[in-house]
């Protein structure tokens, strides 16, 4: 798990006007909270933060006003719906060795059995509990040779050492659906011909 260092400044101005001024300077307003402490309102460098957030559940080492060094993970990220730039970020304060619950992306490898079947991601991300400094970037599931009707449950997924499920073991993560679209269109076509006759 990579740790990214970012310099941050505390801020005392709030509201939409202040947030707009921060964004005009290519920075992002944010809040750091957790461990029962009062929330700390921050201003973060936009480009550095954008690069860091490309890694899911990235661990951020915050250098706040050049003195306080805190570890945090992103909890909520707001983006502009059209332009996609960062508008605001909520960061959760964590300690080394502490367990946190996060959602880890599910990646697949291999090919389904022949037959044009479809793979449905019931869960795009798997809820897990892991040490804050050892959060896996993703979990990989083999779908090699799976037939229609097959499913992959949460308990079937191999997790890295120190990581445990934070969801029911029998929760369906992936399932293989039979390809029916073409057959049903052919059947409806035959039905139309029968109706014409």
XYZ file of N, CA and C in Angstrom:
591
model
N 0.848 -1.184 0.000
C 0.000 0.000 0.000
C 0.889 1.241 0.000
N 0.676 2.091 -0.977
C 1.522 3.276 -1.085
C 1.025 4.379 -0.153
N 1.984 5.132 0.352
C 1.672 6.274 1.218
C 2.093 7.532 0.471
N 1.171 8.487 0.362
C 1.436 9.707 -0.401
C 1.505 10.887 0.552
N 2.576 11.667 0.441
C 2.724 12.847 1.304
C 2.113 14.059 0.610
N 1.269 14.776 1.353
C 0.638 15.986 0.822
C 0.707 17.083 1.876
N 1.104 18.273 1.447
C 1.116 19.424 2.362
C -0.272 20.042 2.390
N -0.726 20.425 3.572
C -2.051 21.019 3.704
C -1.982 22.224 4.631
N -2.950 23.113 4.462
C -3.032 24.293 5.328
C -4.383 24.275 6.011
N -4.414 24.705 7.280
C -5.711 24.843 7.952
C -6.386 26.093 7.381
N -7.706 26.069 7.382
C -8.446 27.240 6.867
C -9.501 27.670 7.881
N -9.762 28.963 7.879
C -10.744 29.508 8.817
C -11.940 30.113 8.082
N -11.848 30.187 6.742
C -12.966 30.726 5.955
C -13.854 29.588 5.481
N -15.159 29.756 5.599
C -16.093 28.714 5.189
C -17.144 29.299 4.253
N -17.978 28.416 3.696
C -19.054 28.872 2.818
C -18.667 28.757 1.351
N -19.672 29.005 0.490
C -19.462 28.828 -0.952
C -18.442 29.804 -1.522
N -18.476 31.037 -1.063
C -17.543 32.047 -1.574
C -16.102 31.668 -1.289
N -15.854 31.238 -0.050
C -14.502 30.837 0.340
C -14.062 29.613 -0.458
N -14.983 28.653 -0.642
C -14.654 27.433 -1.401
C -14.306 27.780 -2.846
N -15.043 28.742 -3.439
C -14.763 29.156 -4.824
C -13.377 29.781 -4.931
N -13.036 30.613 -3.943
C -11.712 31.267 -3.959
C -10.609 30.212 -3.863
N -10.815 29.199 -3.023
C -9.822 28.127 -2.866
C -9.645 27.396 -4.192
N -10.761 27.056 -4.854
C -10.695 26.316 -6.127
C -10.051 27.157 -7.231
N -10.273 28.480 -7.185
C -9.657 29.360 -8.199
C -8.142 29.291 -8.117
N -7.620 29.018 -6.910
C -6.165 28.904 -6.715
C -5.672 27.481 -6.966
N -6.496 26.661 -7.659
C -6.165 25.252 -7.961
C -5.962 24.427 -6.693
N -6.730 24.766 -5.668
C -6.685 24.010 -4.418
C -8.070 23.432 -4.129
N -8.131 22.557 -3.142
C -9.388 21.866 -2.828
C -9.676 22.005 -1.334
N -10.903 22.445 -0.977
C -11.258 22.461 0.445
C -11.524 21.040 0.934
N -11.166 20.777 2.188
C -11.387 19.442 2.738
C -11.574 19.496 4.239
N -12.001 18.358 4.796
C -12.181 18.243 6.239
C -11.522 16.948 6.696
N -10.768 17.029 7.790
C -10.142 15.856 8.404
C -10.859 15.599 9.724
N -11.389 14.378 9.898
C -12.102 14.071 11.134
C -11.818 12.631 11.554
N -12.215 12.313 12.788
C -12.038 10.943 13.283
C -11.429 10.921 14.666
N -11.507 9.766 15.320
C -10.972 9.546 16.664
C -11.549 10.510 17.689
N -12.782 10.964 17.464
C -13.457 11.821 18.439
C -12.900 13.228 18.538
N -11.956 13.571 17.654
C -11.375 14.924 17.711
C -12.230 15.884 16.888
N -12.054 17.164 17.148
C -12.789 18.174 16.384
C -12.329 18.137 14.929
N -13.260 18.322 13.987
C -12.868 18.332 12.563
C -11.877 19.465 12.282
N -10.898 19.174 11.432
C -9.928 20.194 11.011
C -10.236 20.540 9.559
N -10.513 21.812 9.305
C -10.814 22.267 7.938
C -9.501 22.607 7.236
N -9.323 22.006 6.063
C -8.047 22.108 5.356
C -8.192 22.673 3.950
N -7.073 23.164 3.437
C -6.934 23.496 2.023
C -5.814 22.618 1.488
N -6.120 21.855 0.415
C -5.155 20.895 -0.125
C -4.804 21.239 -1.568
N -3.558 20.938 -2.002
C -3.166 21.212 -3.396
C -3.946 20.313 -4.362
N -4.653 20.913 -5.298
C -5.550 20.178 -6.187
C -4.872 19.104 -7.020
N -3.754 19.430 -7.640
C -3.093 18.478 -8.541
C -2.552 17.276 -7.764
N -1.881 17.544 -6.638
C -1.328 16.458 -5.816
C -2.439 15.532 -5.319
N -3.546 16.142 -4.896
C -4.668 15.348 -4.376
C -5.288 14.505 -5.482
N -5.449 15.091 -6.664
C -6.026 14.369 -7.805
C -5.177 13.142 -8.153
N -3.857 13.301 -8.167
C -2.964 12.185 -8.451
C -3.076 11.110 -7.369
N -3.139 11.529 -6.106
C -3.224 10.579 -4.995
C -4.513 9.767 -5.063
N -5.620 10.417 -5.429
C -6.931 9.755 -5.435
C -7.105 8.764 -6.585
N -6.120 8.699 -7.496
C -6.190 7.685 -8.559
C -6.016 6.283 -7.991
N -5.398 6.194 -6.803
C -5.243 4.904 -6.116
C -6.404 4.743 -5.146
N -7.220 3.679 -5.280
C -8.337 3.491 -4.343
C -7.823 3.345 -2.913
N -8.522 3.954 -1.961
C -8.178 3.860 -0.531
C -6.736 4.242 -0.240
N -6.238 5.250 -0.945
C -4.850 5.674 -0.768
C -4.629 6.164 0.664
N -3.451 5.896 1.204
C -3.084 6.382 2.536
C -2.338 7.700 2.343
N -2.885 8.761 2.937
C -2.302 10.094 2.754
C -1.625 10.540 4.046
N -0.356 10.905 3.930
C 0.385 11.473 5.060
C 0.295 12.991 4.933
N -0.462 13.610 5.825
C -0.719 15.050 5.740
C 0.298 15.837 6.562
N 0.959 16.752 5.894
C 1.864 17.683 6.568
C 1.061 18.975 6.725
N 0.453 19.164 7.913
C -0.471 20.288 8.103
C 0.276 21.499 8.651
N 0.259 22.573 7.883
C 0.925 23.834 8.254
C 2.389 23.623 8.633
N 3.016 22.599 8.017
C 4.434 22.376 8.234
C 4.794 21.787 9.589
N 3.772 21.383 10.400
C 4.135 20.828 11.711
C 3.413 19.510 12.016
N 2.083 19.513 12.110
C 1.359 18.291 12.472
C 1.363 17.313 11.310
N 1.763 16.066 11.589
C 1.763 15.054 10.538
C 0.718 14.009 10.883
N -0.302 13.887 10.054
C -1.405 12.966 10.330
C -1.591 12.008 9.158
N -2.040 10.789 9.470
C -2.379 9.816 8.430
C -3.886 9.845 8.210
N -4.297 9.754 6.929
C -5.725 9.793 6.624
C -6.017 8.975 5.374
N -7.272 8.514 5.268
C -7.735 7.888 4.027
C -8.948 8.669 3.536
N -9.143 8.763 2.207
C -10.304 9.492 1.680
C -11.591 8.754 2.025
N -12.577 9.481 2.533
C -13.855 8.859 2.899
C -14.957 9.287 1.932
N -14.895 10.527 1.477
C -15.913 11.020 0.545
C -15.267 12.066 -0.356
N -15.473 11.914 -1.672
C -14.884 12.845 -2.639
C -15.998 13.406 -3.508
N -16.100 14.728 -3.554
C -17.105 15.374 -4.406
C -16.407 15.965 -5.622
N -16.963 15.630 -6.795
C -16.406 16.159 -8.052
C -17.470 16.965 -8.781
N -17.027 17.892 -9.610
C -17.952 18.615 -10.473
C -18.544 17.605 -11.459
N -19.891 17.511 -11.549
C -20.500 16.480 -12.395
C -20.186 16.626 -13.884
N -19.843 17.824 -14.335
C -19.579 18.024 -15.771
C -18.081 18.034 -16.059
N -17.345 18.873 -15.346
C -15.911 19.009 -15.634
C -15.054 17.988 -14.909
N -15.580 17.392 -13.833
C -14.856 16.333 -13.142
C -13.788 16.783 -12.164
N -13.601 18.123 -11.991
C -12.558 18.549 -11.048
C -13.045 18.354 -9.615
N -12.084 18.281 -8.695
C -12.409 18.041 -7.282
C -13.047 19.278 -6.666
N -14.152 19.078 -5.942
C -14.823 20.188 -5.276
C -14.589 20.172 -3.769
N -14.533 18.960 -3.196
C -14.370 18.836 -1.742
C -13.966 17.412 -1.417
N -13.213 17.242 -0.322
C -12.837 15.895 0.092
C -12.960 15.777 1.608
N -13.526 14.644 2.061
C -13.572 14.310 3.483
C -12.495 13.267 3.732
N -11.640 13.511 4.717
C -10.558 12.589 5.041
C -10.773 12.025 6.442
N -10.566 10.719 6.584
C -10.725 10.059 7.869
C -9.360 9.849 8.507
N -9.205 10.357 9.720
C -7.960 10.239 10.476
C -7.757 8.780 10.883
N -6.571 8.232 10.632
C -6.272 6.846 11.023
C -4.917 6.795 11.731
N -4.725 5.720 12.474
C -3.446 5.496 13.162
C -2.808 4.225 12.615
N -1.494 4.145 12.650
C -0.795 2.934 12.210
C -1.241 1.761 13.074
N -1.543 0.623 12.425
C -1.976 -0.559 13.155
C -3.480 -0.617 13.395
N -4.164 0.494 13.188
C -5.624 0.539 13.391
C -6.345 -0.150 12.230
N -7.434 -0.845 12.550
C -8.236 -1.500 11.508
C -9.314 -0.534 11.019
N -9.512 -0.511 9.706
C -10.559 0.332 9.110
C -11.374 -0.509 8.143
N -12.626 -0.106 7.937
C -13.484 -0.792 6.973
C -13.547 0.043 5.702
N -13.188 -0.572 4.581
C -13.157 0.132 3.300
C -13.735 -0.782 2.215
N -13.993 -0.211 1.050
C -14.442 -0.999 -0.101
C -13.288 -1.097 -1.090
N -12.958 -2.339 -1.466
C -11.824 -2.590 -2.355
C -12.352 -3.024 -3.722
N -11.855 -2.424 -4.820
C -12.333 -2.803 -6.157
C -12.124 -4.293 -6.445
N -13.092 -4.877 -7.175
C -13.012 -6.288 -7.567
C -12.593 -6.354 -9.033
N -11.439 -6.993 -9.316
C -10.962 -7.189 -10.684
C -11.130 -8.661 -11.061
N -11.357 -8.922 -12.340
C -11.507 -10.313 -12.788
C -10.397 -10.670 -13.766
N -10.089 -11.973 -13.823
C -9.123 -12.466 -14.805
C -9.642 -13.778 -15.372
N -9.254 -14.089 -16.615
C -9.694 -15.319 -17.260
C -10.898 -15.079 -18.160
N -11.349 -16.156 -18.799
C -12.471 -16.094 -19.746
C -13.599 -17.001 -19.268
N -14.840 -16.555 -19.506
C -15.998 -17.396 -19.212
C -16.025 -18.570 -20.186
N -16.769 -19.609 -19.811
C -16.964 -20.742 -20.725
C -17.634 -20.230 -21.996
N -17.385 -20.912 -23.135
C -17.949 -20.478 -24.422
C -19.469 -20.455 -24.348
N -20.075 -19.587 -25.148
C -21.536 -19.541 -25.189
C -22.092 -18.134 -25.112
N -21.221 -17.138 -25.087
C -21.692 -15.749 -25.105
C -22.397 -15.312 -23.839
N -22.127 -15.981 -22.717
C -22.765 -15.604 -21.458
C -22.238 -14.264 -20.963
N -22.984 -13.646 -20.041
C -22.634 -12.324 -19.543
C -22.205 -12.412 -18.086
N -21.195 -11.616 -17.717
C -20.738 -11.553 -16.334
C -21.339 -10.316 -15.688
N -22.047 -10.521 -14.583
C -22.641 -9.390 -13.862
C -21.862 -9.154 -12.575
N -21.427 -7.903 -12.387
C -20.768 -7.511 -11.137
C -21.867 -7.083 -10.171
N -22.262 -7.961 -9.276
C -23.273 -7.603 -8.273
C -22.665 -6.605 -7.303
N -21.401 -6.834 -6.925
C -20.635 -5.877 -6.114
C -19.404 -5.450 -6.911
N -19.305 -4.163 -7.223
C -18.113 -3.665 -7.918
C -16.945 -3.527 -6.957
N -17.272 -3.377 -5.664
C -16.237 -3.260 -4.640
C -16.622 -4.143 -3.466
N -15.625 -4.759 -2.856
C -15.846 -5.693 -1.756
C -15.532 -5.009 -0.422
N -16.529 -4.929 0.495
C -16.249 -4.339 1.813
C -15.330 -5.254 2.630
N -14.211 -4.708 3.086
C -13.262 -5.486 3.883
C -12.785 -4.656 5.073
N -12.202 -5.369 6.038
C -11.564 -4.706 7.169
C -10.075 -5.007 7.084
N -9.261 -3.963 7.173
C -7.810 -4.147 7.053
C -7.103 -3.080 7.868
N -5.816 -3.324 8.132
C -5.020 -2.301 8.812
C -4.914 -1.084 7.914
N -5.011 0.097 8.518
C -4.998 1.339 7.740
C -3.778 1.465 6.847
N -2.650 0.897 7.280
C -1.428 1.014 6.486
C -1.228 -0.169 5.543
N -2.171 -1.129 5.537
C -2.052 -2.300 4.657
C -3.367 -2.594 3.932
N -4.008 -1.555 3.404
C -5.254 -1.747 2.670
C -4.921 -2.238 1.261
N -5.484 -3.377 0.842
C -5.200 -3.848 -0.520
C -5.788 -2.883 -1.553
N -5.078 -2.704 -2.677
C -5.576 -1.792 -3.715
C -6.751 -2.405 -4.449
N -6.787 -3.747 -4.551
C -7.882 -4.440 -5.241
C -7.809 -5.916 -4.881
N -8.895 -6.650 -5.184
C -8.870 -8.113 -5.089
C -9.138 -8.658 -6.486
N -8.469 -9.764 -6.831
C -8.617 -10.346 -8.165
C -9.306 -11.694 -8.065
N -10.295 -11.894 -8.934
C -11.087 -13.125 -8.939
C -10.949 -13.793 -10.306
N -10.684 -15.099 -10.319
C -10.619 -15.836 -11.580
C -12.028 -16.260 -11.992
N -12.398 -15.948 -13.248
C -13.705 -16.367 -13.774
C -13.515 -17.423 -14.865
N -12.302 -17.971 -14.928
C -11.952 -18.926 -15.983
C -12.931 -20.099 -16.025
N -13.590 -20.267 -17.196
C -14.438 -21.431 -17.439
C -15.773 -21.449 -16.719
N -16.168 -20.336 -16.072
C -17.450 -20.337 -15.362
C -18.609 -20.440 -16.352
N -19.586 -21.270 -16.021
C -20.756 -21.509 -16.876
C -21.909 -20.614 -16.446
N -22.946 -20.548 -17.290
C -24.160 -19.802 -16.956
C -24.739 -20.344 -15.655
N -25.168 -19.429 -14.774
C -25.745 -19.833 -13.493
C -24.724 -19.871 -12.370
N -23.425 -19.845 -12.709
C -22.384 -19.874 -11.677
C -22.307 -18.512 -10.983
N -21.914 -18.526 -9.729
C -21.727 -17.266 -9.012
C -20.493 -17.362 -8.122
N -19.909 -16.221 -7.829
C -18.762 -16.131 -6.936
C -19.235 -15.413 -5.684
N -19.105 -16.073 -4.531
C -19.516 -15.491 -3.258
C -18.335 -14.802 -2.591
N -18.641 -13.924 -1.658
C -17.584 -13.193 -0.953
C -16.584 -14.152 -0.319
N -17.076 -15.266 0.254
C -16.177 -16.212 0.937
C -15.263 -16.960 -0.040
N -15.589 -16.931 -1.348
C -14.760 -17.608 -2.351
C -13.530 -16.792 -2.749
N -13.489 -15.533 -2.333
C -12.415 -14.635 -2.764
C -11.245 -14.711 -1.789
N -10.055 -14.930 -2.342
C -8.846 -14.993 -1.515
C -8.415 -13.571 -1.156
N -8.319 -13.314 0.146
C -7.934 -11.980 0.620
C -6.480 -11.993 1.092
N -5.804 -10.847 0.987
C -4.429 -10.773 1.493
C -4.400 -11.015 3.002
N -3.251 -11.431 3.519
C -3.092 -11.662 4.957
C -3.450 -10.398 5.730
N -4.178 -10.556 6.831
C -4.546 -9.409 7.670
C -5.808 -8.701 7.223
N -6.409 -9.167 6.123
C -7.638 -8.553 5.613
C -8.784 -9.533 5.807
N -9.918 -9.036 6.330
C -11.087 -9.889 6.549
C -12.311 -9.271 5.886
N -13.312 -10.104 5.618
C -14.544 -9.629 4.992
C -15.322 -8.727 5.947
N -15.947 -7.692 5.408
C -16.836 -6.837 6.191
C -18.230 -6.905 5.584
N -18.561 -8.084 5.026
C -19.852 -8.323 4.384
C -20.183 -9.790 4.636
N -21.458 -10.161 4.510
C -21.860 -11.559 4.705
C -21.047 -12.477 3.801
N -20.621 -13.631 4.335
C -19.814 -14.571 3.543
C -20.549 -15.047 2.299
N -21.897 -15.171 2.396
C -22.685 -15.684 1.276
C -23.142 -14.593 0.304
N -22.647 -13.363 0.488
C -23.018 -12.278 -0.431
C -22.477 -12.589 -1.825
N -23.341 -12.449 -2.840
C -22.926 -12.701 -4.224
C -22.134 -11.492 -4.731
N -20.935 -11.764 -5.227
C -20.080 -10.695 -5.761
C -20.181 -10.655 -7.286
N -20.090 -11.846 -7.928
C -20.193 -11.952 -9.388
C -21.143 -13.091 -9.728
N -21.868 -12.948 -10.845
C -22.658 -14.082 -11.319
C -22.674 -14.094 -12.840
N -22.798 -15.322 -13.380
C -22.779 -15.482 -14.833
C -24.214 -15.664 -15.310
N -24.630 -14.787 -16.227
C -25.991 -14.830 -16.765
C -25.977 -15.480 -18.144
N -26.973 -16.319 -18.401
C -27.084 -16.963 -19.714
C -27.432 -15.914 -20.759
N -26.825 -16.050 -21.948
C -27.122 -15.113 -23.041
C -28.478 -15.474 -23.623
N -29.499 -14.629 -23.388
C -30.858 -14.929 -23.844
C -31.382 -13.901 -24.834
N -30.723 -12.779 -24.932
C -31.249 -11.683 -25.754
C -31.475 -12.100 -27.194
N -30.491 -12.800 -27.812
C -30.626 -13.176 -29.218
C -31.733 -14.207 -29.397
N -31.786 -15.200 -28.476
C -32.804 -16.239 -28.590
C -34.195 -15.646 -28.510
N -34.404 -14.725 -27.536
C -35.739 -14.167 -27.354
C -36.153 -13.333 -28.561
N -35.188 -12.634 -29.216
C -35.544 -11.834 -30.391
C -35.908 -12.755 -31.555
N -35.218 -13.916 -31.666
C -35.566 -14.864 -32.721
C -36.951 -15.451 -32.479
N -37.250 -15.756 -31.195
C -38.566 -16.299 -30.864
C -39.661 -15.308 -31.172
N -39.405 -14.016 -30.832
C -40.436 -13.010 -31.100
C -40.637 -12.841 -32.605
N -39.544 -12.975 -33.372
C -39.640 -12.902 -34.832
C -40.511 -14.031 -35.359
N -40.331 -15.245 -34.834
C -41.131 -16.405 -35.254
C -42.582 -16.167 -34.870
N -42.798 -15.540 -33.721
C -44.171 -15.268 -33.286
C -44.856 -14.284 -34.215
N -44.093 -13.285 -34.699
C -44.650 -12.311 -35.641
C -45.073 -12.974 -36.942
N -44.211 -13.895 -37.431
C -44.542 -14.617 -38.683
C -45.800 -15.438 -38.520
N -45.936 -16.098 -37.360
C -47.125 -16.916 -37.105
C -48.362 -16.024 -37.075
N -48.226 -14.827 -36.502
C -49.363 -13.916 -36.404
C -49.790 -13.448 -37.801
N -48.772 -13.189 -38.682
C -49.082 -12.746 -40.043
C -49.824 -13.847 -40.799
N -49.384 -15.123 -40.603
C -50.008 -16.261 -41.298
C -51.440 -16.381 -40.830
